[in-house]
Amino acid sequence: MSTLVLALIAGAVVGLALGALGGGGSVLAVPALIYLLGFTPAAATTASLIIVTATSAASLYAHATSGNVRWRTGALFAAAGIPPAVAAAALSAHLPGQLLTAAFAAVAGLAALRMFTSPAPENELRPVRPVRAAGAGAGLGAVTGFLGVGGGFLAVPALVGVLGLRMRVAVGTSLLVITVNSLAALTVRTGGAAPLDWAVVAPFTGAAILAARDGQRLAAAIKGPSLQRIFAVVLLCVAVLMLTDAVR
């Protein structure tokens, strides 16, 4: 199978995940870029941030028109994460790839377990407290910069479990958070990043943007608790695969 076809297929899967689940794009994009398309871990994380930023920004509009974005909560959550994201991105450049892979797997596994055990409310459980939102956002920003991911796979559990948003609203709001956090981490990484293969990155991104529209429609057709369980299963599978690779 040609590299172009693989890039298009992988991009479609990533876009579908982002559009439907409001996260999971980077945890799928990074392994695809490394294991299917031959990117180094450093190049894969940088390319993933580009792909996820563009796809999240495009998908955000569709969710916003459906009323599933809490702009104030998302903006506060994202803004609090920018300084930690920048600092953690600079730190990660000095750490071995195997350690980052293991950390990636551990964080994804913990997020999956949290999603399995958190309630899946159909209505917001409580008013969002600014301090709580800022604290959760700062922690997410640190993980985003450190692991080179958009953070949606952690933003959604935090928005549901910590801030009490219903699943569909958490999905839409997470896309705002992902876009801002990815841009912040990307500004640090691109300065010393190796050249990227745009013949792969461009079609990957285009396919992801197109598939995100289908993902948004899919999310609208699935009940909140079911959507939450699907998200958790995807995360757990990715965590197992990445941890297996890290301990080889």
Coordinates of C-alpha atoms in Angstrom, one line a residue:
M1 CA 0.0 0.0 0.0
S2 CA 1.4 3.4 -1.0
T3 CA 2.4 6.1 1.5
L4 CA -0.2 8.4 0.2
V5 CA -3.1 5.9 0.7
L6 CA -1.9 5.1 4.2
A7 CA -1.7 8.9 5.0
L8 CA -5.3 9.3 3.7
I9 CA -6.6 6.4 5.7
A10 CA -4.9 7.4 8.9
G11 CA -6.0 11.0 8.5
A12 CA -9.6 9.8 8.1
V13 CA -9.5 7.8 11.3
V14 CA -7.9 10.7 13.2
G15 CA -10.5 13.2 11.9
L16 CA -13.4 10.8 12.8
A17 CA -12.1 10.5 16.3
L18 CA -11.7 14.2 16.8
G19 CA -15.1 15.1 15.3
A20 CA -16.9 12.4 17.3
L21 CA -15.0 12.2 20.5
G22 CA -13.5 15.7 20.9
G23 CA -10.1 14.1 21.4
G24 CA -7.9 11.1 20.7
G25 CA -6.5 12.7 17.5
S26 CA -2.9 12.8 18.7
V27 CA -3.0 9.5 20.5
L28 CA -3.9 8.0 17.1
A29 CA -1.9 10.3 14.9
V30 CA 1.4 9.8 16.7
P31 CA 1.5 6.0 16.5
A32 CA 0.2 6.1 12.8
L33 CA 3.0 8.5 11.8
I34 CA 5.7 6.4 13.5
Y35 CA 4.6 2.9 12.7
L36 CA 2.8 3.3 9.4
L37 CA 4.5 6.3 7.8
G38 CA 8.1 6.0 9.1
F39 CA 8.4 9.3 11.0
T40 CA 10.8 9.6 13.9
P41 CA 9.1 10.1 17.3
A42 CA 10.2 13.8 17.4
A43 CA 8.9 14.5 13.8
A44 CA 5.7 12.6 14.6
T45 CA 4.8 14.7 17.6
T46 CA 5.4 17.9 15.7
A47 CA 3.5 16.7 12.6
S48 CA 0.7 15.5 14.9
L49 CA 0.3 19.0 16.5
I50 CA 0.0 20.5 13.0
I51 CA -2.6 17.9 12.0
V52 CA -4.6 18.2 15.2
T53 CA -4.6 22.0 15.3
A54 CA -6.0 22.3 11.8
T55 CA -8.5 19.5 12.2
S56 CA -9.7 20.7 15.7
A57 CA -10.2 24.3 14.4
A58 CA -12.2 23.1 11.5
S59 CA -14.4 20.8 13.6
L60 CA -14.9 23.4 16.3
Y61 CA -17.1 25.4 14.0
A62 CA -19.6 22.5 13.4
H63 CA -19.9 21.9 17.1
A64 CA -20.3 25.6 17.9
T65 CA -23.3 25.9 15.4
S66 CA -24.9 23.0 17.3
G67 CA -24.6 24.8 20.6
N68 CA -22.1 22.3 22.1
V69 CA -19.3 24.7 23.0
R70 CA -19.0 26.5 26.3
W71 CA -16.7 29.3 25.2
R72 CA -16.0 30.9 28.6
T73 CA -15.2 27.6 30.3
G74 CA -13.1 26.5 27.3
A75 CA -11.2 29.8 27.0
L76 CA -10.3 29.8 30.7
F77 CA -9.3 26.1 30.6
A78 CA -7.1 26.7 27.6
A79 CA -5.5 29.9 28.8
A80 CA -4.4 28.4 32.1
G81 CA -2.7 25.6 30.1
I82 CA -0.5 27.8 27.9
P83 CA 2.4 28.5 30.3
P84 CA 2.7 24.9 31.5
A85 CA 2.5 23.7 27.9
V86 CA 5.3 25.9 26.7
A87 CA 7.5 25.0 29.7
A88 CA 6.8 21.2 29.4
A89 CA 7.5 21.2 25.7
A90 CA 10.9 22.7 26.3
L91 CA 11.6 20.1 29.0
S92 CA 10.5 17.1 26.9
A93 CA 13.2 17.9 24.2
H94 CA 15.8 16.7 26.7
L95 CA 14.2 13.4 27.7
P96 CA 14.6 9.9 26.0
G97 CA 11.8 8.8 23.6
Q98 CA 11.2 5.6 25.5
L99 CA 10.4 7.5 28.6
L100 CA 8.0 9.8 26.8
T101 CA 6.2 6.8 25.2
A102 CA 5.8 5.1 28.6
A103 CA 4.4 8.4 30.1
F104 CA 2.1 8.7 27.1
A105 CA 0.7 5.2 27.7
A106 CA 0.3 5.7 31.4
V107 CA -1.6 9.0 31.1
A108 CA -3.9 7.6 28.4
G109 CA -4.6 4.5 30.6
L110 CA -5.5 6.6 33.6
A111 CA -7.8 8.8 31.5
A112 CA -9.6 5.8 30.2
L113 CA -10.2 4.4 33.7
R114 CA -11.5 7.8 34.7
M115 CA -13.9 7.8 31.9
F116 CA -15.2 4.3 32.8
T117 CA -15.9 5.4 36.4
S118 CA -17.1 9.0 35.9
P119 CA -20.8 9.7 35.5
A120 CA -22.1 10.5 32.1
P121 CA -24.6 13.3 32.8
E122 CA -27.1 14.5 30.2
N123 CA -27.2 17.9 31.9
E124 CA -24.4 19.9 33.6
L125 CA -24.0 18.7 37.2
R126 CA -23.0 22.1 38.7
P127 CA -21.9 25.6 37.8
V128 CA -18.3 25.6 36.6
R129 CA -15.9 27.2 39.1
P130 CA -13.2 29.4 37.6
V131 CA -10.5 28.1 40.0
R132 CA -11.4 24.5 39.2
A133 CA -11.4 25.1 35.5
A134 CA -8.0 26.9 35.6
G135 CA -6.4 24.2 37.7
A136 CA -7.6 21.4 35.4
G137 CA -6.5 23.5 32.4
A138 CA -3.0 24.0 33.8
G139 CA -2.5 20.3 34.4
L140 CA -3.7 19.5 30.9
G141 CA -1.4 22.1 29.4
A142 CA 1.6 20.5 31.1
V143 CA 0.7 17.1 29.6
T144 CA 0.1 18.6 26.2
G145 CA 3.5 20.2 26.0
F146 CA 5.4 17.3 27.6
L147 CA 3.9 14.5 25.4
G148 CA 3.3 16.5 22.2
V149 CA -0.4 15.9 22.0
G150 CA -3.4 18.1 21.6
G151 CA -4.8 17.1 25.0
G152 CA -8.4 16.3 24.0
F153 CA -8.1 12.7 25.3
L154 CA -7.6 14.3 28.8
A155 CA -9.7 17.4 28.3
V156 CA -12.9 15.4 27.7
P157 CA -12.5 13.4 31.0
A158 CA -11.7 16.6 32.9
L159 CA -14.6 18.5 31.4
V160 CA -17.0 15.6 32.3
G161 CA -15.6 14.4 35.6
V162 CA -14.1 17.5 37.1
L163 CA -16.3 20.3 35.7
G164 CA -19.5 18.3 35.2
L165 CA -20.3 19.0 31.6
R166 CA -22.4 16.6 29.7
M167 CA -20.5 14.5 27.2
R168 CA -21.6 16.3 23.9
V169 CA -20.8 19.7 25.4
A170 CA -17.4 18.4 26.7
V171 CA -16.6 17.1 23.2
G172 CA -17.3 20.5 21.6
T173 CA -15.6 22.5 24.3
S174 CA -12.5 20.3 24.2
L175 CA -11.9 21.2 20.5
L176 CA -11.4 24.8 21.6
V177 CA -8.9 23.7 24.3
I178 CA -7.1 21.4 21.8
T179 CA -6.7 24.2 19.3
V180 CA -5.2 26.6 21.7
N181 CA -3.0 24.1 23.5
S182 CA -1.7 22.6 20.3
L183 CA -0.8 26.0 18.9
A184 CA 1.1 26.9 22.1
A185 CA 3.1 23.6 22.1
L186 CA 3.7 23.9 18.4
T187 CA 5.3 27.4 18.7
V188 CA 8.0 25.8 20.9
R189 CA 8.6 22.7 18.9
T190 CA 8.8 24.1 15.4
G191 CA 11.8 26.4 16.2
G192 CA 14.3 23.4 16.3
A193 CA 12.2 20.8 14.6
A194 CA 13.5 18.7 11.8
P195 CA 12.0 19.2 8.3
L196 CA 8.7 17.5 7.8
D197 CA 7.5 15.4 4.9
W198 CA 4.7 17.6 3.7
A199 CA 3.8 15.1 1.0
V200 CA 2.5 13.0 3.9
V201 CA 1.4 15.7 6.4
A202 CA -0.7 17.6 3.9
P203 CA -3.0 14.7 2.7
F204 CA -3.1 13.4 6.2
T205 CA -4.4 16.7 7.4
G206 CA -6.9 17.1 4.5
A207 CA -8.4 13.7 5.1
A208 CA -8.7 14.4 8.8
I209 CA -10.5 17.7 8.3
L210 CA -13.0 16.1 5.9
A211 CA -13.6 13.1 8.2
A212 CA -14.1 15.3 11.3
R213 CA -17.5 16.4 9.7
D214 CA -18.7 12.9 9.6
G215 CA -17.5 12.4 13.2
Q216 CA -19.5 15.3 14.4
R217 CA -22.6 13.9 12.8
L218 CA -21.8 10.5 14.4
A219 CA -21.5 12.1 17.8
A220 CA -25.0 13.6 17.4
A221 CA -26.5 10.2 16.8
I222 CA -25.0 8.4 19.8
K223 CA -26.2 8.7 23.4
G224 CA -23.8 10.4 25.9
P225 CA -23.1 7.3 28.0
S226 CA -22.3 5.2 24.9
L227 CA -20.1 7.9 23.5
Q228 CA -18.2 8.1 26.8
R229 CA -17.6 4.3 26.8
I230 CA -16.4 4.3 23.2
F231 CA -13.9 7.0 24.1
A232 CA -12.6 5.1 27.1
V233 CA -12.2 1.9 25.1
V234 CA -10.2 3.7 22.4
L235 CA -7.9 5.2 25.0
L236 CA -7.4 2.0 26.7
C237 CA -6.4 0.2 23.5
V238 CA -3.9 2.9 22.6
A239 CA -2.4 2.9 26.1
V240 CA -1.8 -0.9 25.9
L241 CA -0.2 -0.7 22.5
M242 CA 2.1 2.2 23.4
L243 CA 3.1 0.6 26.8
T244 CA 3.9 -2.6 25.0
D245 CA 6.2 -0.7 22.6
A246 CA 7.9 1.2 25.5
V247 CA 8.9 -1.9 27.4
R248 CA 10.4 -3.8 24.5

